[in-house]
mmCIF file of C-alpha atoms in Angstrom:
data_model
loop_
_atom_site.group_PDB
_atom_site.id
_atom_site.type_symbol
_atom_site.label_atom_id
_atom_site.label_comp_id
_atom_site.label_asym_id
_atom_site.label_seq_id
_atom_site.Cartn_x
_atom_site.Cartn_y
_atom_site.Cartn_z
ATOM 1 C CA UNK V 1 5.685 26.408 6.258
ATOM 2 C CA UNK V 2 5.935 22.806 5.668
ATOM 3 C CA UNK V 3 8.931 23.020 3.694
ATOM 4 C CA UNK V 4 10.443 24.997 6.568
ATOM 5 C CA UNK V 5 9.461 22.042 8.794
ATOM 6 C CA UNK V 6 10.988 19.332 6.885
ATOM 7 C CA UNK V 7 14.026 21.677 6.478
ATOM 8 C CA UNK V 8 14.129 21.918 10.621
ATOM 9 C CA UNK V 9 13.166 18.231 11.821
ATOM 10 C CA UNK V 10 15.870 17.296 9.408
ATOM 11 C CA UNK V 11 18.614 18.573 11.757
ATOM 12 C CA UNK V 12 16.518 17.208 14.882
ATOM 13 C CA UNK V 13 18.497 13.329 16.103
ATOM 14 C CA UNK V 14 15.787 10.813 15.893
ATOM 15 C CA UNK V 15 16.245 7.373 16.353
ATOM 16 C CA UNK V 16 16.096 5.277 12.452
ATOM 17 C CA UNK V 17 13.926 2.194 12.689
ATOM 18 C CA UNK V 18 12.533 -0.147 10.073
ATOM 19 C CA UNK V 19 8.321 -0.531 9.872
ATOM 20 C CA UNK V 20 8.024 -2.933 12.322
ATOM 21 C CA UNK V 21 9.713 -0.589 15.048
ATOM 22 C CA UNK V 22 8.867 3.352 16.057
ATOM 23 C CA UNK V 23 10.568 5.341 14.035
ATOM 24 C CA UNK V 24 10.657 9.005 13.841
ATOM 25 C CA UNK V 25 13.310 10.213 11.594
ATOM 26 C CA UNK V 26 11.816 12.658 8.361
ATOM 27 C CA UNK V 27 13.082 11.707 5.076
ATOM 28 C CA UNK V 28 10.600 13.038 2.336
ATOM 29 C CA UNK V 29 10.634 11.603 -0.691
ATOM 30 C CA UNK V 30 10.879 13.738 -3.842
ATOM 31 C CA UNK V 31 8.600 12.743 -5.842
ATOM 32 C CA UNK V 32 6.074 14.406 -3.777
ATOM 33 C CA UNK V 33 3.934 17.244 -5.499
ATOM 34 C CA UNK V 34 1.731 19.963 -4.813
ATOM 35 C CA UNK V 35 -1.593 19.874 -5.895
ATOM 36 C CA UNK V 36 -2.540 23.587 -6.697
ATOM 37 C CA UNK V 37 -6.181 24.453 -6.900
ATOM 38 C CA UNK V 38 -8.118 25.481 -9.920
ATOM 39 C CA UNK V 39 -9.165 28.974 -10.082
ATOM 40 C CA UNK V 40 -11.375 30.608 -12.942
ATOM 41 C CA UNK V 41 -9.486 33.264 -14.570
ATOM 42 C CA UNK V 42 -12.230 34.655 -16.669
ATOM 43 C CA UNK V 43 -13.907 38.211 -16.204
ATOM 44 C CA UNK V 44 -10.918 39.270 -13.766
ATOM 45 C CA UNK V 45 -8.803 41.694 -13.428
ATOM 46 C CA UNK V 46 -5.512 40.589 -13.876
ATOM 47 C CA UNK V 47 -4.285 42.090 -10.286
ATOM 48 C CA UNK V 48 -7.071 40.846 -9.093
ATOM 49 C CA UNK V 49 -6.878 37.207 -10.810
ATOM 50 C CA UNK V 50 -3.032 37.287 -8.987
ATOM 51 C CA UNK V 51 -4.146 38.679 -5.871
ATOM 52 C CA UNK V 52 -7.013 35.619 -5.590
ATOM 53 C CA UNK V 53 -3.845 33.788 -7.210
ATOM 54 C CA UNK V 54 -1.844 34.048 -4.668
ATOM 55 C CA UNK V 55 -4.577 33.853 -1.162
ATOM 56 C CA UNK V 56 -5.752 30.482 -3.028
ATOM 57 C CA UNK V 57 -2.210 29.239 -2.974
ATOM 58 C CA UNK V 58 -1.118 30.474 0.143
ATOM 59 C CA UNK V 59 -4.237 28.867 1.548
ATOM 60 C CA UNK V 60 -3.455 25.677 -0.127
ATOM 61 C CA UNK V 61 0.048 24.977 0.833
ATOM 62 C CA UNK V 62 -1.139 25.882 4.504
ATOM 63 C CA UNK V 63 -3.216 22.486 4.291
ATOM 64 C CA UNK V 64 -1.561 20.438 2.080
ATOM 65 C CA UNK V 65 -0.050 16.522 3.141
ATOM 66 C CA UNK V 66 3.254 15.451 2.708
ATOM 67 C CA UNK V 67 3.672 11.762 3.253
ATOM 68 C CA UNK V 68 7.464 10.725 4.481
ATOM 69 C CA UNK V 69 9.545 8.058 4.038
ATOM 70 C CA UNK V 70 8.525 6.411 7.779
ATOM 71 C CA UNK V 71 5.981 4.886 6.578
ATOM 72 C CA UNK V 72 5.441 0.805 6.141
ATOM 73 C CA UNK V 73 5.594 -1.335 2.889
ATOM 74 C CA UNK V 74 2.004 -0.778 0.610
ATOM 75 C CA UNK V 75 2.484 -4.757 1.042
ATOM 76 C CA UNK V 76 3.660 -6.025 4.132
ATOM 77 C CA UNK V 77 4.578 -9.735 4.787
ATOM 78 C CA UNK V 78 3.984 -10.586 8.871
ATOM 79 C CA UNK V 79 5.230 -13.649 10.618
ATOM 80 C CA UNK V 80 1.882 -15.706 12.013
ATOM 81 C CA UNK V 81 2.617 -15.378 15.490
ATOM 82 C CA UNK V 82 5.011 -12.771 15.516
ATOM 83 C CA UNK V 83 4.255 -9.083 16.724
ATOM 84 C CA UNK V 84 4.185 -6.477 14.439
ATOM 85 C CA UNK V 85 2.801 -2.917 13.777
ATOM 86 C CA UNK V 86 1.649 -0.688 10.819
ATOM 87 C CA UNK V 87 3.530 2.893 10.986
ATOM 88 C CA UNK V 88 3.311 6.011 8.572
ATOM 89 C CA UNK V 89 4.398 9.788 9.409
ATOM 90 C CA UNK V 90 3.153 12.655 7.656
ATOM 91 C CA UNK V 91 3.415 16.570 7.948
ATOM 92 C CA UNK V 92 -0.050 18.185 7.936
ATOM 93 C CA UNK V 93 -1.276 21.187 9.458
ATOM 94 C CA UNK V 94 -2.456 21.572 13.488
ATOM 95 C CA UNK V 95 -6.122 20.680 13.139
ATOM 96 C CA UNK V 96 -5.921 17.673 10.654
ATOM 97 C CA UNK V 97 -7.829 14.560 11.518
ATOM 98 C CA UNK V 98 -6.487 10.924 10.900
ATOM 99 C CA UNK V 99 -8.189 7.668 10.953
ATOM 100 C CA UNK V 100 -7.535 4.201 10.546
ATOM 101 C CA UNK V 101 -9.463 1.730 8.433
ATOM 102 C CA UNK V 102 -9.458 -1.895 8.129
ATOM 103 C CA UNK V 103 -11.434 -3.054 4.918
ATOM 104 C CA UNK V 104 -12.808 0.326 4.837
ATOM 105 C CA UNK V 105 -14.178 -0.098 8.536
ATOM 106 C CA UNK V 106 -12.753 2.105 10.970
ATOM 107 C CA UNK V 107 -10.429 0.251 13.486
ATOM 108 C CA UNK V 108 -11.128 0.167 17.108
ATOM 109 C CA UNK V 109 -8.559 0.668 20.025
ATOM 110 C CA UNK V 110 -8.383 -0.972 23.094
ATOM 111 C CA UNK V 111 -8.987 1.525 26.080
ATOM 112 C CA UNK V 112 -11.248 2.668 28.901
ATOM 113 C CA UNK V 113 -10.147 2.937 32.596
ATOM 114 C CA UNK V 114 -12.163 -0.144 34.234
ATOM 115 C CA UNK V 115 -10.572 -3.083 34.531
ATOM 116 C CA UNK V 116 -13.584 -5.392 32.979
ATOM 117 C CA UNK V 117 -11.783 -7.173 30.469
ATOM 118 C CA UNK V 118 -15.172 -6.914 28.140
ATOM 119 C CA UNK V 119 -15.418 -3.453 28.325
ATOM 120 C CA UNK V 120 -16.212 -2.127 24.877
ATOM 121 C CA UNK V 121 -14.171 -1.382 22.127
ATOM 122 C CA UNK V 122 -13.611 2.640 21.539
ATOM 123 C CA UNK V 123 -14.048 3.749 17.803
ATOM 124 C CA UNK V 124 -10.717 4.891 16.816
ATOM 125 C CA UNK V 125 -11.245 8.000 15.408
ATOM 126 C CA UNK V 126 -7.897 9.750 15.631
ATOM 127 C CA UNK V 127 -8.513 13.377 15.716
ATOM 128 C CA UNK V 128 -5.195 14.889 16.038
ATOM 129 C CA UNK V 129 -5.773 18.261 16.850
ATOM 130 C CA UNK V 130 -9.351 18.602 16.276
ATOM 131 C CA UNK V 131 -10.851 19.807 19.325
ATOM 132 C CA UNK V 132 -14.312 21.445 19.758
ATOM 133 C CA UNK V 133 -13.107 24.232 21.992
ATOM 134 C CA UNK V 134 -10.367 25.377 19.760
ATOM 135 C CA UNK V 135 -11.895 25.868 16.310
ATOM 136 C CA UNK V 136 -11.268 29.410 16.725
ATOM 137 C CA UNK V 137 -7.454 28.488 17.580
ATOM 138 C CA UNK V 138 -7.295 26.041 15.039
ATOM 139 C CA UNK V 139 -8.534 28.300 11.450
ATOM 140 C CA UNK V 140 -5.974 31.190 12.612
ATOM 141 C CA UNK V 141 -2.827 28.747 13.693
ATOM 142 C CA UNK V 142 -0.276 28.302 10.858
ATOM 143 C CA UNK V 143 1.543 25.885 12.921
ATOM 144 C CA UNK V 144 2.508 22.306 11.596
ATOM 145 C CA UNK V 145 3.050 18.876 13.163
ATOM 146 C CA UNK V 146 5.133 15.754 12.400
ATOM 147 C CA UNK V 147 2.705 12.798 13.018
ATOM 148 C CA UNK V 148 3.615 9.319 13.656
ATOM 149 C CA UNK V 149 0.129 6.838 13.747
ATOM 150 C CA UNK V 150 0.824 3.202 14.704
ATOM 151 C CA UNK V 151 -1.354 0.352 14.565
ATOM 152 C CA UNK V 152 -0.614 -2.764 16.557
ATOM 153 C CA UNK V 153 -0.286 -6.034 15.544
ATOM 154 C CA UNK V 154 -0.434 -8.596 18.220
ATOM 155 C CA UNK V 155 0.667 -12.153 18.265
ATOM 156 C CA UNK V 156 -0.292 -12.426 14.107
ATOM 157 C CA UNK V 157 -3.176 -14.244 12.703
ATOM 158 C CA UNK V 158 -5.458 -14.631 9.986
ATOM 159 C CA UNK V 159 -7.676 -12.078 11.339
ATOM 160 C CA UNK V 160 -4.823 -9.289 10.307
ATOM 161 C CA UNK V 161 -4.478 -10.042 7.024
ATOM 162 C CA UNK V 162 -6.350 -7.205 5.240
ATOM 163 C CA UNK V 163 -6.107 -3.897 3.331
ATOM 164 C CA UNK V 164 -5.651 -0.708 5.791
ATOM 165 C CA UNK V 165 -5.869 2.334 5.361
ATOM 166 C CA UNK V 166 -4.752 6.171 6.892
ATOM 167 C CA UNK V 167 -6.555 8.850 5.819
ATOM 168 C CA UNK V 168 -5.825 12.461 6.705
ATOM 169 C CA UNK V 169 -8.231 15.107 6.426
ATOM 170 C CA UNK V 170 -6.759 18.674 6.581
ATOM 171 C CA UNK V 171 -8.756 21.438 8.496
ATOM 172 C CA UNK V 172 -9.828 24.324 6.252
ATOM 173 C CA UNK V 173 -10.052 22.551 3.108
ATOM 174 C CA UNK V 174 -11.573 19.574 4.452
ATOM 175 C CA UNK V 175 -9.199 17.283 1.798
ATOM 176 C CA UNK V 176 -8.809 14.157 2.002
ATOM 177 C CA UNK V 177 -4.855 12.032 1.801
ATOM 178 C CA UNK V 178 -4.936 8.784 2.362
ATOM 179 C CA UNK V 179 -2.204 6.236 1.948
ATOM 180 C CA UNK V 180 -3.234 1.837 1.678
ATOM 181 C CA UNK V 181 -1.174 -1.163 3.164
ATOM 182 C CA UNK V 182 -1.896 -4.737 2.281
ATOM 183 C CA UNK V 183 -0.868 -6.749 5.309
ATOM 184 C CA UNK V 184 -0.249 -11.304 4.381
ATOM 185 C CA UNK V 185 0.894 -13.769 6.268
ATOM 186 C CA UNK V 186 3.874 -15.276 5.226
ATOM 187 C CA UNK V 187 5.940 -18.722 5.578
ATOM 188 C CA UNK V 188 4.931 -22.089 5.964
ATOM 189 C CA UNK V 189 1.851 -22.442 8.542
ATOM 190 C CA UNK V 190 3.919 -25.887 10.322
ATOM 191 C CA UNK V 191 6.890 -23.470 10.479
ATOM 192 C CA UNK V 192 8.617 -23.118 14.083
ATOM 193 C CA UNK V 193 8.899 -19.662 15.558
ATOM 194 C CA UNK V 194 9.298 -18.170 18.507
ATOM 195 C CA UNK V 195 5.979 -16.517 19.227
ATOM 196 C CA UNK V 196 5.755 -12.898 19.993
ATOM 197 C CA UNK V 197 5.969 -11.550 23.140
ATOM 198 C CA UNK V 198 1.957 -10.430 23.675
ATOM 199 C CA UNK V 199 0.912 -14.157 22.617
ATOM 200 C CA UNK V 200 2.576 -15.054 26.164
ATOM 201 C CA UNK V 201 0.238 -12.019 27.808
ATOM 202 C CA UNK V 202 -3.406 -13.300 26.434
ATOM 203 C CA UNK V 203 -5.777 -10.499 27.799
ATOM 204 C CA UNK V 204 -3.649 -8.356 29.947
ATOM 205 C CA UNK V 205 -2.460 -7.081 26.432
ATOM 206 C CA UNK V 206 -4.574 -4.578 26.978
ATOM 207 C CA UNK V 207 -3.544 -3.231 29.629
ATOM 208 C CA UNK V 208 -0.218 -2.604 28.517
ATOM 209 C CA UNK V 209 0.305 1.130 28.169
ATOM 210 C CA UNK V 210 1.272 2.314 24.811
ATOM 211 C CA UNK V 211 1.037 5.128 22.427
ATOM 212 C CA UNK V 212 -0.134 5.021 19.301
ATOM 213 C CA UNK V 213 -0.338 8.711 17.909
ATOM 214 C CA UNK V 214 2.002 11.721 19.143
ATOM 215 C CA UNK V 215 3.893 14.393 16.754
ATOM 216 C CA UNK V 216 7.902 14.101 16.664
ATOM 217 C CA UNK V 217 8.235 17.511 15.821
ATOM 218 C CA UNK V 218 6.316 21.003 15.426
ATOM 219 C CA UNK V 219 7.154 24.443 14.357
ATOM 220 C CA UNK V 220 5.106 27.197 14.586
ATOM 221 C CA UNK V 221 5.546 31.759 15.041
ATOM 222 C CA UNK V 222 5.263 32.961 18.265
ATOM 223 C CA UNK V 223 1.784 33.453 19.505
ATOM 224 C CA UNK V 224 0.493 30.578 17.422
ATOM 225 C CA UNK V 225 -1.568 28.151 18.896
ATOM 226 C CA UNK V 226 -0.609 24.127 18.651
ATOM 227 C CA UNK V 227 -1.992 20.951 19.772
ATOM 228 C CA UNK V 228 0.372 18.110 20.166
ATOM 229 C CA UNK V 229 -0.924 14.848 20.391
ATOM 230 C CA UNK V 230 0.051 11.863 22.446
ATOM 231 C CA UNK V 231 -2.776 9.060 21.831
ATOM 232 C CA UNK V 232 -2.454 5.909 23.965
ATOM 233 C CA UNK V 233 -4.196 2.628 24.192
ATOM 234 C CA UNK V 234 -4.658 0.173 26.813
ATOM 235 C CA UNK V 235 -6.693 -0.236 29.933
ATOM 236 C CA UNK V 236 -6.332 1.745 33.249
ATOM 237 C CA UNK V 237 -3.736 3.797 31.618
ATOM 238 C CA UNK V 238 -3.220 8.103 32.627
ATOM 239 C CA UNK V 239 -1.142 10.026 30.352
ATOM 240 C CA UNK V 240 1.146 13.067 32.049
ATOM 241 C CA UNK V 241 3.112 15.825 30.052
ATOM 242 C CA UNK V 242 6.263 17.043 31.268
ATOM 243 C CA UNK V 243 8.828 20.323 30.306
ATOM 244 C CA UNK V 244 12.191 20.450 31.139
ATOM 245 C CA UNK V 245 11.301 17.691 33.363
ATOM 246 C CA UNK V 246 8.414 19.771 35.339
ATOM 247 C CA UNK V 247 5.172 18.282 35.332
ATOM 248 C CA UNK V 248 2.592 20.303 33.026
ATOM 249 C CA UNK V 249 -0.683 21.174 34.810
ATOM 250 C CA UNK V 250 -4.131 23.192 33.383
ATOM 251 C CA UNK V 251 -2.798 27.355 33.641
ATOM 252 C CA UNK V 252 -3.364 29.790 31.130
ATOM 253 C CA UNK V 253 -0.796 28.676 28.342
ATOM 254 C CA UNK V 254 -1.440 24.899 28.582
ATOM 255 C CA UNK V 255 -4.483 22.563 28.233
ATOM 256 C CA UNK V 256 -4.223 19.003 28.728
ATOM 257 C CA UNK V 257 -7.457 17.750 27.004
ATOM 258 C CA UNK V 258 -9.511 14.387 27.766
ATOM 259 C CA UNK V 259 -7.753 12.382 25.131
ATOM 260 C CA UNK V 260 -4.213 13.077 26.337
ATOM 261 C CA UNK V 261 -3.495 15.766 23.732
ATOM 262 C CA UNK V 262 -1.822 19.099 25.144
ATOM 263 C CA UNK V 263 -3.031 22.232 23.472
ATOM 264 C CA UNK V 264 -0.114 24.983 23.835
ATOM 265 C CA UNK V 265 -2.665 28.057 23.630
ATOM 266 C CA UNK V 266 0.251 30.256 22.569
ATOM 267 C CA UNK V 267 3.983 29.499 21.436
ATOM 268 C CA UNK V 268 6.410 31.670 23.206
ATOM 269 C CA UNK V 269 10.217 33.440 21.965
ATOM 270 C CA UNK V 270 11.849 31.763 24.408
ATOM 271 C CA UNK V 271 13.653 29.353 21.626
ATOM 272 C CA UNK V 272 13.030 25.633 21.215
ATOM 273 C CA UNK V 273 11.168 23.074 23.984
ATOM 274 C CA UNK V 274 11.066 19.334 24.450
ATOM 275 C CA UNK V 275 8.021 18.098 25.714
ATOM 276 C CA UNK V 276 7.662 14.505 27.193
ATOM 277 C CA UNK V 277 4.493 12.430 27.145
ATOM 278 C CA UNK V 278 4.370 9.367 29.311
ATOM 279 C CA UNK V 279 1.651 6.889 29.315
ATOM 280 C CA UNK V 280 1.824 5.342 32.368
ATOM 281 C CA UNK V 281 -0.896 1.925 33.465
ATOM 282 C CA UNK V 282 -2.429 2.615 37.308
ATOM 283 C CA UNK V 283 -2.730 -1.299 38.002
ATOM 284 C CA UNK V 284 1.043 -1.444 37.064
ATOM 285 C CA UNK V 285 3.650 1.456 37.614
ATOM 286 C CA UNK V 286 6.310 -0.383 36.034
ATOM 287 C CA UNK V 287 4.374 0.043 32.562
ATOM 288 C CA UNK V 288 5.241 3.309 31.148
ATOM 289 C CA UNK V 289 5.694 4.407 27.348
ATOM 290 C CA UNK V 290 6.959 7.531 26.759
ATOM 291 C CA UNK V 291 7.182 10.177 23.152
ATOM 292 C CA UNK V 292 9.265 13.076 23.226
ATOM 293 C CA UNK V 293 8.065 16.362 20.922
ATOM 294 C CA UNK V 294 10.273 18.833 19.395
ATOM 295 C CA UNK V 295 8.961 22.338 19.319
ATOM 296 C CA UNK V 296 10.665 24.676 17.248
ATOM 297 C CA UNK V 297 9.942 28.743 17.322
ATOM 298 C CA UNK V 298 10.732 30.551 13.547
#
């Protein structure tokens, strides 16, 4: 299935970008490999050794990783002052849970919907997918996502350099991918630059609407069950989900959960569908960011 899906978002247009930008164009790299699990061949029959064989597999390369070529340098050189962001793409299987560490402490995202400017930090614990309600949904799906995860860098200082890390943690087998990035500051510290645009903002950074998790593409049989995500940050900010440029509401095929994730309860044969996420700020309409998802039918 995840072959199939790098076969299909390949003929999808998606805008190239380099790490520092969104980028959502799949390019896999071939040295990936699969990682087959070990099974004990002893005291079996040998249809039933192939049968067990062949479920193990199956049930393997339904929650296996691929990592693809959107993703930034292991060791990235930032600019102090400059904005930046950390990006990486990966096709895993509906129900797989990402997170972001910073020196192996899980980052925090700004967010909430009061306007206190010390209101908490939320533990960023990007579960993609992984919703209590549809466990059920989730074990029996065979669908599978394109991710893009993005962490912000905002008007660069020492405080970013450090090692991060995105870890991905598929939902049957519970295995764990995770890819490291080494983020330095580079050039001369009395060096002239422009500063970055959110160094002009101070605080009212965070209220600036913007996404940092949503799936590019997904593919999926009909009457499979998919959650796509669209993850946003900032304060006072709603997220809305659109289809053929109709407004999505709560009906018996759609489900648009607390964190901004739609769950598509079943995938129709009526051919492909675009959805639209927008992530739109309530203090300011004029402060929107928007991620379009691909959803093909095989």
């Amino acid at each position: 299935m995840i072959r199939v899906l790098l076969l299909t978002v390949g003929l999808v247009a998606m805008a190239p970008c380099d790490w520092a930008v969104r980028g959502s164009s799949l390019r896999v790299p071939f040295e990936v490999h699969l990682r087959l699990p070990k099974i004990n061949i002893f005291s079996q029959s040998p249809v039933k050794r192939e049968t067990k064989r062949s479920e193990a597999v199956r049930e393997e390369e339904r929650d296996e990783v691929l990592w693809t070529s959107e993703c930034s340098p292991r060791v990235a050189g930032v600019r102090r002052g400059q904005d930046a962001r950390l990006q990486c793409e990966v096709v895993a299987p509906t129900g797989s849970v990402l997170t972001w560490y910073k020196d192996d402490v899980p980052l925090h995202r700004e967010s909430g919907q009061t306007e206190v400017v010390s209101t908490p930090q939320e533990l960023l614990k990007e579960a993609t997918n992984k919703l209590g309600l549809e466990e059920e949904l989730v074990s029996t799906s065979a669908s599978v996502l394109q991710i893009s995860s993005v962490v912000y860098l905002d008007c660069v200082s020492e405080q970013h350099q450090a090692t991060y890390k995105l870890e991905v943690r598929t939902p049957r087998s519970r295995r764990s991918y995770s890819r490291l990035f080494t983020v330095v500051i580079v050039g001369d510290e009395g060096e002239a630059l422009a500063e970055g645009p959110t160094c002009r903002l101070g605080s009212l950074v965070n209220a600036l609407p913007r996404i940092y998790q949503h799936s590019p593409a997904a593919i999926g049989h009909v009457g499979d069950s998919v959650t796509l995500p669209c993850r946003s940050q900032g304060h006072n900010v709603t997220r809305e989900w659109f289809l053929n440029d109709e407004r999505i509401s709560n009906d018996d095929n759609h489900r648009i959960s607390g964190n901004g994730d739609l769950v598509v309860q079943r995938l129709s044969a009526q051919g492909h569908k675009r959805y639209e996420c927008r992530a739109i700020s309530t203090r300011f309409s004029a402060l929107t960011d928007t991620v379009f998802t691909a959803v093909v039918i095989m």
